[in-house]
PDB file of C-alpha atoms in Angstrom:
ATOM      1  CA  MET U   1      38.439  -3.012  -0.456  1.00 46.00           C
ATOM      2  CA  SER U   2      39.937   0.384   0.206  1.00 47.00           C
ATOM      3  CA  ARG U   3      37.940   3.569  -0.118  1.00 51.00           C
ATOM      4  CA  PRO U   4      39.266   6.263  -2.415  1.00 51.00           C
ATOM      5  CA  MET U   5      41.107   9.060  -0.740  1.00 51.00           C
ATOM      6  CA  GLY U   6      39.029  12.254  -0.321  1.00 49.00           C
ATOM      7  CA  GLY U   7      35.678  10.496  -0.885  1.00 50.00           C
ATOM      8  CA  THR U   8      33.024   9.928   1.764  1.00 52.00           C
ATOM      9  CA  PRO U   9      34.822  11.495   4.761  1.00 56.00           C
ATOM     10  CA  THR U  10      35.082  14.827   2.942  1.00 57.00           C
ATOM     11  CA  LYS U  11      31.441  14.648   1.876  1.00 56.00           C
ATOM     12  CA  GLY U  12      30.380  13.822   5.401  1.00 65.00           C
ATOM     13  CA  ARG U  13      32.261  16.784   6.845  1.00 73.00           C
ATOM     14  CA  VAL U  14      30.707  19.137   4.270  1.00 69.00           C
ATOM     15  CA  TRP U  15      27.198  17.794   4.929  1.00 72.00           C
ATOM     16  CA  GLY U  16      27.664  18.110   8.678  1.00 71.00           C
ATOM     17  CA  SER U  17      28.872  21.684   8.327  1.00 72.00           C
ATOM     18  CA  LEU U  18      25.875  22.590   6.152  1.00 71.00           C
ATOM     19  CA  HIS U  19      23.469  20.917   8.556  1.00 68.00           C
ATOM     20  CA  HIS U  20      24.986  22.749  11.511  1.00 71.00           C
ATOM     21  CA  ALA U  21      24.848  26.074   9.651  1.00 75.00           C
ATOM     22  CA  TRP U  22      21.191  25.438   8.776  1.00 74.00           C
ATOM     23  CA  ARG U  23      20.308  24.775  12.424  1.00 75.00           C
ATOM     24  CA  VAL U  24      22.148  27.870  13.598  1.00 75.00           C
ATOM     25  CA  SER U  25      20.460  29.987  10.922  1.00 79.00           C
ATOM     26  CA  PHE U  26      17.038  28.592  11.824  1.00 75.00           C
ATOM     27  CA  MET U  27      17.517  29.363  15.519  1.00 80.00           C
ATOM     28  CA  PHE U  28      18.793  32.862  14.661  1.00 77.00           C
ATOM     29  CA  VAL U  29      15.766  33.625  12.451  1.00 79.00           C
ATOM     30  CA  ALA U  30      13.285  32.087  14.918  1.00 79.00           C
ATOM     31  CA  TRP U  31      14.746  34.043  17.837  1.00 81.00           C
ATOM     32  CA  HIS U  32      14.582  37.396  16.059  1.00 77.00           C
ATOM     33  CA  LEU U  33      11.141  36.594  14.623  1.00 81.00           C
ATOM     34  CA  ALA U  34       9.855  35.918  18.146  1.00 81.00           C
ATOM     35  CA  HIS U  35      11.332  39.245  19.279  1.00 76.00           C
ATOM     36  CA  ALA U  36       9.623  40.988  16.349  1.00 76.00           C
ATOM     37  CA  VAL U  37       6.254  39.390  17.165  1.00 71.00           C
ATOM     38  CA  VAL U  38       6.522  40.446  20.814  1.00 74.00           C
ATOM     39  CA  TRP U  39       7.499  43.985  19.788  1.00 70.00           C
ATOM     40  CA  VAL U  40       4.566  44.259  17.379  1.00 63.00           C
ATOM     41  CA  LYS U  41       2.156  42.817  19.948  1.00 64.00           C
ATOM     42  CA  ASN U  42       3.242  45.329  22.594  1.00 65.00           C
ATOM     43  CA  ARG U  43       3.140  48.377  20.344  1.00 58.00           C
ATOM     44  CA  ILE U  44       0.575  47.627  17.637  1.00 55.00           C
ATOM     45  CA  HIS U  45      -2.760  46.316  18.859  1.00 55.00           C
ATOM     46  CA  VAL U  46      -3.676  44.283  15.787  1.00 52.00           C
ATOM     47  CA  LEU U  47      -6.430  42.273  17.466  1.00 52.00           C
ATOM     48  CA  ARG U  48      -8.016  45.422  18.875  1.00 60.00           C
ATOM     49  CA  TRP U  49      -8.002  46.927  15.374  1.00 59.00           C
ATOM     50  CA  PHE U  50      -9.657  43.822  13.926  1.00 60.00           C
ATOM     51  CA  GLY U  51     -12.477  43.885  16.480  1.00 58.00           C
ATOM     52  CA  SER U  52     -13.560  43.072  19.995  1.00 57.00           C
ATOM     53  CA  ASP U  53     -14.898  39.586  19.254  1.00 58.00           C
ATOM     54  CA  GLY U  54     -14.787  36.865  16.614  1.00 63.00           C
ATOM     55  CA  ARG U  55     -17.757  38.210  14.679  1.00 66.00           C
ATOM     56  CA  GLU U  56     -16.231  41.641  14.157  1.00 70.00           C
ATOM     57  CA  VAL U  57     -12.946  39.989  13.164  1.00 74.00           C
ATOM     58  CA  ALA U  58     -14.856  37.961  10.563  1.00 75.00           C
ATOM     59  CA  VAL U  59     -16.430  41.144   9.172  1.00 76.00           C
ATOM     60  CA  ARG U  60     -13.016  42.839   9.026  1.00 81.00           C
ATOM     61  CA  LEU U  61     -11.453  39.871   7.235  1.00 84.00           C
ATOM     62  CA  TRP U  62     -14.391  39.740   4.824  1.00 84.00           C
ATOM     63  CA  THR U  63     -13.881  43.447   4.032  1.00 86.00           C
ATOM     64  CA  ILE U  64     -10.191  42.865   3.317  1.00 89.00           C
ATOM     65  CA  ALA U  65     -11.024  39.868   1.111  1.00 92.00           C
ATOM     66  CA  TRP U  66     -13.657  41.842  -0.804  1.00 91.00           C
ATOM     67  CA  LEU U  67     -11.376  44.828  -1.412  1.00 92.00           C
ATOM     68  CA  THR U  68      -8.625  42.442  -2.534  1.00 94.00           C
ATOM     69  CA  PHE U  69     -11.057  40.814  -4.956  1.00 94.00           C
ATOM     70  CA  VAL U  70     -12.003  44.220  -6.391  1.00 93.00           C
ATOM     71  CA  TRP U  71      -8.307  45.108  -6.738  1.00 94.00           C
ATOM     72  CA  VAL U  72      -7.604  41.913  -8.693  1.00 93.00           C
ATOM     73  CA  LEU U  73     -10.629  42.572 -10.915  1.00 92.00           C
ATOM     74  CA  LEU U  74      -9.350  46.075 -11.686  1.00 91.00           C
ATOM     75  CA  TRP U  75      -5.954  44.709 -12.747  1.00 92.00           C
ATOM     76  CA  GLY U  76      -7.573  41.883 -14.718  1.00 89.00           C
ATOM     77  CA  THR U  77      -4.857  39.348 -13.927  1.00 88.00           C
ATOM     78  CA  LEU U  78      -4.835  36.757 -11.170  1.00 88.00           C
ATOM     79  CA  SER U  79      -1.326  36.613  -9.738  1.00 90.00           C
ATOM     80  CA  TRP U  80       0.348  36.551  -6.356  1.00 90.00           C
ATOM     81  CA  ALA U  81       1.624  40.078  -6.895  1.00 90.00           C
ATOM     82  CA  ASN U  82      -1.898  41.408  -7.502  1.00 91.00           C
ATOM     83  CA  ILE U  83      -3.309  39.459  -4.538  1.00 92.00           C
ATOM     84  CA  LEU U  84      -0.645  40.711  -2.128  1.00 92.00           C
ATOM     85  CA  GLY U  85      -0.933  44.228  -3.541  1.00 93.00           C
ATOM     86  CA  GLY U  86      -4.705  44.094  -3.105  1.00 93.00           C
ATOM     87  CA  MET U  87      -4.374  42.969   0.501  1.00 93.00           C
ATOM     88  CA  LEU U  88      -1.937  45.789   1.208  1.00 93.00           C
ATOM     89  CA  ALA U  89      -4.231  48.323  -0.467  1.00 93.00           C
ATOM     90  CA  ALA U  90      -7.213  46.994   1.518  1.00 91.00           C
ATOM     91  CA  VAL U  91      -5.387  47.329   4.838  1.00 89.00           C
ATOM     92  CA  LEU U  92      -4.237  50.850   3.942  1.00 90.00           C
ATOM     93  CA  ILE U  93      -7.794  51.841   3.031  1.00 88.00           C
ATOM     94  CA  LEU U  94      -9.166  50.508   6.315  1.00 85.00           C
ATOM     95  CA  VAL U  95      -6.410  52.198   8.333  1.00 83.00           C
ATOM     96  CA  LEU U  96      -6.222  55.565   6.553  1.00 86.00           C
ATOM     97  CA  LEU U  97      -9.918  55.879   5.654  1.00 83.00           C
ATOM     98  CA  PRO U  98     -11.721  54.118   8.504  1.00 78.00           C
ATOM     99  CA  LEU U  99     -15.479  53.783   8.376  1.00 71.00           C
ATOM    100  CA  PRO U 100     -17.683  53.802  11.492  1.00 69.00           C
ATOM    101  CA  ARG U 101     -17.783  50.409  13.142  1.00 66.00           C
ATOM    102  CA  VAL U 102     -20.919  48.408  12.435  1.00 64.00           C
ATOM    103  CA  PRO U 103     -22.119  46.397  15.433  1.00 64.00           C
ATOM    104  CA  VAL U 104     -22.097  42.695  14.582  1.00 65.00           C
ATOM    105  CA  GLU U 105     -24.713  41.007  16.734  1.00 73.00           C
ATOM    106  CA  GLY U 106     -26.234  37.603  16.263  1.00 73.00           C
ATOM    107  CA  ARG U 107     -25.323  34.729  13.991  1.00 80.00           C
ATOM    108  CA  ILE U 108     -25.902  33.968  10.309  1.00 82.00           C
ATOM    109  CA  HIS U 109     -28.025  30.941   9.432  1.00 88.00           C
ATOM    110  CA  PRO U 110     -27.356  30.064   5.770  1.00 90.00           C
ATOM    111  CA  GLY U 111     -30.518  27.988   5.386  1.00 92.00           C
ATOM    112  CA  THR U 112     -32.780  30.843   6.455  1.00 91.00           C
ATOM    113  CA  VAL U 113     -30.762  33.302   4.348  1.00 91.00           C
ATOM    114  CA  LEU U 114     -31.389  31.086   1.307  1.00 94.00           C
ATOM    115  CA  LEU U 115     -35.098  31.007   2.143  1.00 93.00           C
ATOM    116  CA  LEU U 116     -35.007  34.792   2.478  1.00 93.00           C
ATOM    117  CA  LEU U 117     -33.484  35.116  -0.989  1.00 93.00           C
ATOM    118  CA  LEU U 118     -36.167  32.848  -2.438  1.00 94.00           C
ATOM    119  CA  TYR U 119     -38.863  35.023  -0.868  1.00 93.00           C
ATOM    120  CA  LEU U 120     -37.150  38.091  -2.332  1.00 92.00           C
ATOM    121  CA  VAL U 121     -37.134  36.588  -5.834  1.00 93.00           C
ATOM    122  CA  ARG U 122     -40.798  35.632  -5.499  1.00 93.00           C
ATOM    123  CA  ASP U 123     -41.859  39.054  -4.214  1.00 91.00           C
ATOM    124  CA  PHE U 124     -39.784  40.748  -6.897  1.00 91.00           C
ATOM    125  CA  PHE U 125     -41.492  38.967  -9.802  1.00 93.00           C
ATOM    126  CA  VAL U 126     -44.999  39.098  -8.303  1.00 92.00           C
ATOM    127  CA  SER U 127     -44.731  42.801  -7.479  1.00 91.00           C
ATOM    128  CA  SER U 128     -43.188  43.565 -10.881  1.00 91.00           C
ATOM    129  CA  ALA U 129     -46.189  41.984 -12.587  1.00 92.00           C
ATOM    130  CA  GLU U 130     -48.608  43.932 -10.358  1.00 89.00           C
ATOM    131  CA  VAL U 131     -46.854  47.250 -10.993  1.00 90.00           C
ATOM    132  CA  ALA U 132     -46.731  46.554 -14.759  1.00 90.00           C
ATOM    133  CA  TRP U 133     -50.480  45.834 -14.738  1.00 89.00           C
ATOM    134  CA  LEU U 134     -51.163  49.062 -12.829  1.00 87.00           C
ATOM    135  CA  ALA U 135     -49.189  50.948 -15.481  1.00 86.00           C
ATOM    136  CA  VAL U 136     -51.076  49.568 -18.520  1.00 86.00           C
ATOM    137  CA  ARG U 137     -54.572  48.893 -17.198  1.00 84.00           C
ATOM    138  CA  PRO U 138     -57.338  51.273 -18.239  1.00 85.00           C
ATOM    139  CA  GLY U 139     -58.941  53.459 -15.659  1.00 80.00           C
ATOM    140  CA  ARG U 140     -57.843  55.791 -12.925  1.00 83.00           C
ATOM    141  CA  ALA U 141     -54.440  55.743 -11.274  1.00 83.00           C
ATOM    142  CA  PRO U 142     -54.244  53.634  -8.114  1.00 84.00           C
ATOM    143  CA  LEU U 143     -54.503  55.224  -4.708  1.00 88.00           C
ATOM    144  CA  SER U 144     -51.087  55.469  -3.028  1.00 91.00           C
ATOM    145  CA  ALA U 145     -50.264  56.064   0.630  1.00 92.00           C
ATOM    146  CA  VAL U 146     -47.515  55.950   3.228  1.00 94.00           C
ATOM    147  CA  LEU U 147     -48.101  53.178   5.763  1.00 94.00           C
ATOM    148  CA  ARG U 148     -46.365  52.599   9.061  1.00 93.00           C
ATOM    149  CA  ALA U 149     -44.955  49.247  10.156  1.00 93.00           C
ATOM    150  CA  ARG U 150     -43.062  48.254  13.291  1.00 91.00           C
ATOM    151  CA  VAL U 151     -40.293  45.663  13.013  1.00 91.00           C
ATOM    152  CA  ALA U 152     -38.781  43.871  16.008  1.00 89.00           C
ATOM    153  CA  ILE U 153     -35.227  44.014  14.664  1.00 88.00           C
ATOM    154  CA  LYS U 154     -32.593  45.016  17.199  1.00 85.00           C
ATOM    155  CA  SER U 155     -29.446  45.427  15.097  1.00 83.00           C
ATOM    156  CA  ASP U 156     -28.949  48.469  12.879  1.00 82.00           C
ATOM    157  CA  MET U 157     -27.136  46.388  10.277  1.00 81.00           C
ATOM    158  CA  VAL U 158     -29.977  43.864  10.012  1.00 87.00           C
ATOM    159  CA  LEU U 159     -32.490  46.719   9.918  1.00 89.00           C
ATOM    160  CA  THR U 160     -30.579  48.190   6.969  1.00 88.00           C
ATOM    161  CA  LEU U 161     -30.713  44.842   5.177  1.00 90.00           C
ATOM    162  CA  ALA U 162     -34.462  44.640   5.796  1.00 93.00           C
ATOM    163  CA  VAL U 163     -34.947  48.149   4.385  1.00 94.00           C
ATOM    164  CA  ASP U 164     -32.930  47.148   1.303  1.00 93.00           C
ATOM    165  CA  TYR U 165     -35.178  44.105   0.905  1.00 94.00           C
ATOM    166  CA  ILE U 166     -38.296  46.290   0.988  1.00 94.00           C
ATOM    167  CA  ASN U 167     -36.833  48.807  -1.465  1.00 93.00           C
ATOM    168  CA  LEU U 168     -35.879  46.080  -3.934  1.00 91.00           C
ATOM    169  CA  VAL U 169     -39.486  44.906  -4.180  1.00 91.00           C
ATOM    170  CA  PRO U 170     -41.331  47.028  -6.784  1.00 89.00           C
ATOM    171  CA  GLY U 171     -44.262  49.004  -5.410  1.00 90.00           C
ATOM    172  CA  THR U 172     -42.794  49.622  -1.940  1.00 92.00           C
ATOM    173  CA  MET U 173     -40.278  52.246  -0.867  1.00 93.00           C
ATOM    174  CA  VAL U 174     -39.125  53.148   2.629  1.00 94.00           C
ATOM    175  CA  VAL U 175     -39.304  56.931   2.938  1.00 94.00           C
ATOM    176  CA  GLU U 176     -38.482  57.346   6.640  1.00 93.00           C
ATOM    177  CA  ILE U 177     -37.075  55.292   9.516  1.00 92.00           C
ATOM    178  CA  ASP U 178     -37.768  55.935  13.182  1.00 89.00           C
ATOM    179  CA  HIS U 179     -34.510  54.636  14.566  1.00 81.00           C
ATOM    180  CA  ARG U 180     -35.430  54.449  18.242  1.00 82.00           C
ATOM    181  CA  ARG U 181     -38.936  53.003  17.939  1.00 86.00           C
ATOM    182  CA  ARG U 182     -38.038  50.762  14.973  1.00 86.00           C
ATOM    183  CA  LEU U 183     -40.843  52.164  12.833  1.00 91.00           C
ATOM    184  CA  LEU U 184     -40.715  52.112   9.044  1.00 94.00           C
ATOM    185  CA  TYR U 185     -42.764  54.496   6.945  1.00 95.00           C
ATOM    186  CA  VAL U 186     -43.271  52.770   3.615  1.00 95.00           C
ATOM    187  CA  HIS U 187     -44.783  54.253   0.471  1.00 94.00           C
ATOM    188  CA  LEU U 188     -47.155  51.719  -1.061  1.00 93.00           C
ATOM    189  CA  ILE U 189     -48.172  52.211  -4.669  1.00 91.00           C
ATOM    190  CA  ASP U 190     -51.637  50.656  -4.351  1.00 89.00           C
ATOM    191  CA  VAL U 191     -53.875  50.847  -1.271  1.00 90.00           C
ATOM    192  CA  SER U 192     -57.167  50.806  -3.149  1.00 88.00           C
ATOM    193  CA  SER U 193     -58.636  48.111  -0.880  1.00 89.00           C
ATOM    194  CA  GLU U 194     -58.365  46.826   2.656  1.00 91.00           C
ATOM    195  CA  LYS U 195     -56.940  43.586   1.281  1.00 91.00           C
ATOM    196  CA  LYS U 196     -53.968  45.504  -0.142  1.00 90.00           C
ATOM    197  CA  VAL U 197     -53.283  46.997   3.303  1.00 92.00           C
ATOM    198  CA  ARG U 198     -53.581  43.590   4.990  1.00 93.00           C
ATOM    199  CA  ASP U 199     -51.233  42.067   2.404  1.00 92.00           C
ATOM    200  CA  PHE U 200     -48.717  44.812   3.092  1.00 93.00           C
ATOM    201  CA  HIS U 201     -48.706  44.205   6.843  1.00 94.00           C
ATOM    202  CA  LYS U 202     -48.518  40.465   6.216  1.00 94.00           C
ATOM    203  CA  GLN U 203     -45.481  41.036   3.993  1.00 92.00           C
ATOM    204  CA  MET U 204     -43.816  43.190   6.667  1.00 94.00           C
ATOM    205  CA  ALA U 205     -44.439  40.498   9.285  1.00 94.00           C
ATOM    206  CA  THR U 206     -42.880  37.879   6.991  1.00 94.00           C
ATOM    207  CA  VAL U 207     -39.825  40.063   6.342  1.00 93.00           C
ATOM    208  CA  GLU U 208     -39.397  40.678  10.069  1.00 94.00           C
ATOM    209  CA  ARG U 209     -39.708  36.977  10.929  1.00 94.00           C
ATOM    210  CA  LEU U 210     -37.250  35.859   8.244  1.00 93.00           C
ATOM    211  CA  PHE U 211     -34.599  38.442   9.135  1.00 93.00           C
ATOM    212  CA  VAL U 212     -34.822  37.638  12.842  1.00 92.00           C
ATOM    213  CA  ARG U 213     -34.521  33.910  12.119  1.00 92.00           C
ATOM    214  CA  ALA U 214     -31.629  34.493   9.710  1.00 91.00           C
ATOM    215  CA  PHE U 215     -29.485  36.906  11.733  1.00 89.00           C
ATOM    216  CA  GLU U 216     -30.569  37.609  15.308  1.00 84.00           C
ATOM    217  CA  ARG U 217     -32.363  34.838  17.112  1.00 85.00           C
ATOM    218  CA  ASP U 218     -32.920  35.597  20.773  1.00 81.00           C
ATOM    219  CA  SER U 219     -30.818  32.636  21.930  1.00 80.00           C
ATOM    220  CA  GLU U 220     -27.787  33.798  19.910  1.00 77.00           C
ATOM    221  CA  TRP U 221     -28.046  37.593  19.839  1.00 72.00           C
ATOM    222  CA  HIS U 222     -25.917  39.652  22.188  1.00 69.00           C
ATOM    223  CA  PRO U 223     -25.338  43.406  22.042  1.00 68.00           C
ATOM    224  CA  SER U 224     -22.058  44.623  20.625  1.00 63.00           C
ATOM    225  CA  PRO U 225     -19.923  47.162  22.532  1.00 60.00           C
ATOM    226  CA  TYR U 226     -20.892  49.596  19.757  1.00 59.00           C
ATOM    227  CA  HIS U 227     -24.639  48.901  20.053  1.00 60.00           C
ATOM    228  CA  GLY U 228     -26.644  52.082  20.580  1.00 60.00           C
ATOM    229  CA  LEU U 229     -23.654  54.291  19.871  1.00 54.00           C
ATOM    230  CA  ASP U 230     -25.771  56.662  17.760  1.00 53.00           C
ATOM    231  CA  ASP U 231     -28.675  56.871  20.185  1.00 53.00           C
ATOM    232  CA  GLU U 232     -27.316  60.153  21.507  1.00 48.00           C
ATOM    233  CA  PHE U 233     -28.216  61.748  18.179  1.00 40.00           C
ATOM    234  CA  HIS U 234     -31.835  60.580  18.473  1.00 41.00           C
ATOM    235  CA  ARG U 235     -32.371  61.298  22.154  1.00 45.00           C
ATOM    236  CA  PRO U 236     -34.139  64.582  23.021  1.00 41.00           C
ATOM    237  CA  LEU U 237     -31.998  67.106  24.798  1.00 41.00           C
ATOM    238  CA  PRO U 238     -32.659  67.394  28.535  1.00 47.00           C
ATOM    239  CA  VAL U 239     -34.396  70.547  29.665  1.00 42.00           C
ATOM    240  CA  ALA U 240     -32.301  72.536  32.113  1.00 46.00           C
ATOM    241  CA  PRO U 241     -34.149  73.446  35.321  1.00 48.00           C
ATOM    242  CA  THR U 242     -34.992  77.115  35.612  1.00 46.00           C
ATOM    243  CA  ARG U 243     -33.708  79.062  38.563  1.00 52.00           C
ATOM    244  CA  ARG U 244     -36.308  80.859  40.606  1.00 51.00           C
ATOM    245  CA  THR U 245     -35.623  84.191  42.200  1.00 53.00           C
ATOM    246  CA  PRO U 246     -36.197  84.778  45.938  1.00 54.00           C
ATOM    247  CA  ALA U 247     -39.202  86.985  45.069  1.00 52.00           C
ATOM    248  CA  GLN U 248     -40.847  84.138  43.115  1.00 50.00           C
ATOM    249  CA  THR U 249     -40.227  81.740  45.994  1.00 48.00           C
ATOM    250  CA  ARG U 250     -41.834  84.141  48.517  1.00 52.00           C
ATOM    251  CA  GLY U 251     -44.800  84.583  46.191  1.00 50.00           C
ATOM    252  CA  GLU U 252     -45.351  80.825  45.990  1.00 48.00           C
ATOM    253  CA  ASP U 253     -45.130  80.537  49.756  1.00 49.00           C
ATOM    254  CA  ARG U 254     -47.855  83.157  50.203  1.00 50.00           C
ATOM    255  CA  THR U 255     -50.185  81.303  47.873  1.00 45.00           C
TER     256      THR U 255
END
């Protein structure tokens, strides 16, 4: 059997030419892409912008994801264009309007975080019922006071979360924070008995224990390079030594 003229040999030559062109194009693109990656790496410190360790990178990526989610919600349509536009807008916001870096120290334990949320829901409903009863019960208004509580929380971010927890529970409100000594001054709506004061300190101890177990256990916590960056604002100014005149020095020697 004879093959038709201009059949398979022509097709084979065309296929070989296309395959060769595809390989050349792939090598050309890969070569220039590698050059572009090296150029970007040498001139734009992307990893340094994301953070100094994996935990700060995770926080940065979470911020980009959250801003992208908000962008998609504002447009109201889930599409690749909105997702890519949201990512671009998030990166521009973080680059052009940078916020102070938050030290990320410790590790998140989801099980303890879930337990913490359950405690928050319980305290919220119990305290809401107590505050509602104080509002409608007959008699005199309850005695209120500002109590002080110390919390052994090392990270500023976790301390902020703990303060938010306390403020979300009705009947308690943090009015002042001693940053250096980790003291919280909390306004308590009812301190009419010693039991109320003991319950408050017991609640603060529970909040402290849960937040430490959830975010900064001693075996996993390590200080961030940005830890204590604001301590200069809370440290008292050093007193400059006074210069003594020769007359004052001679007077002290005589005495």
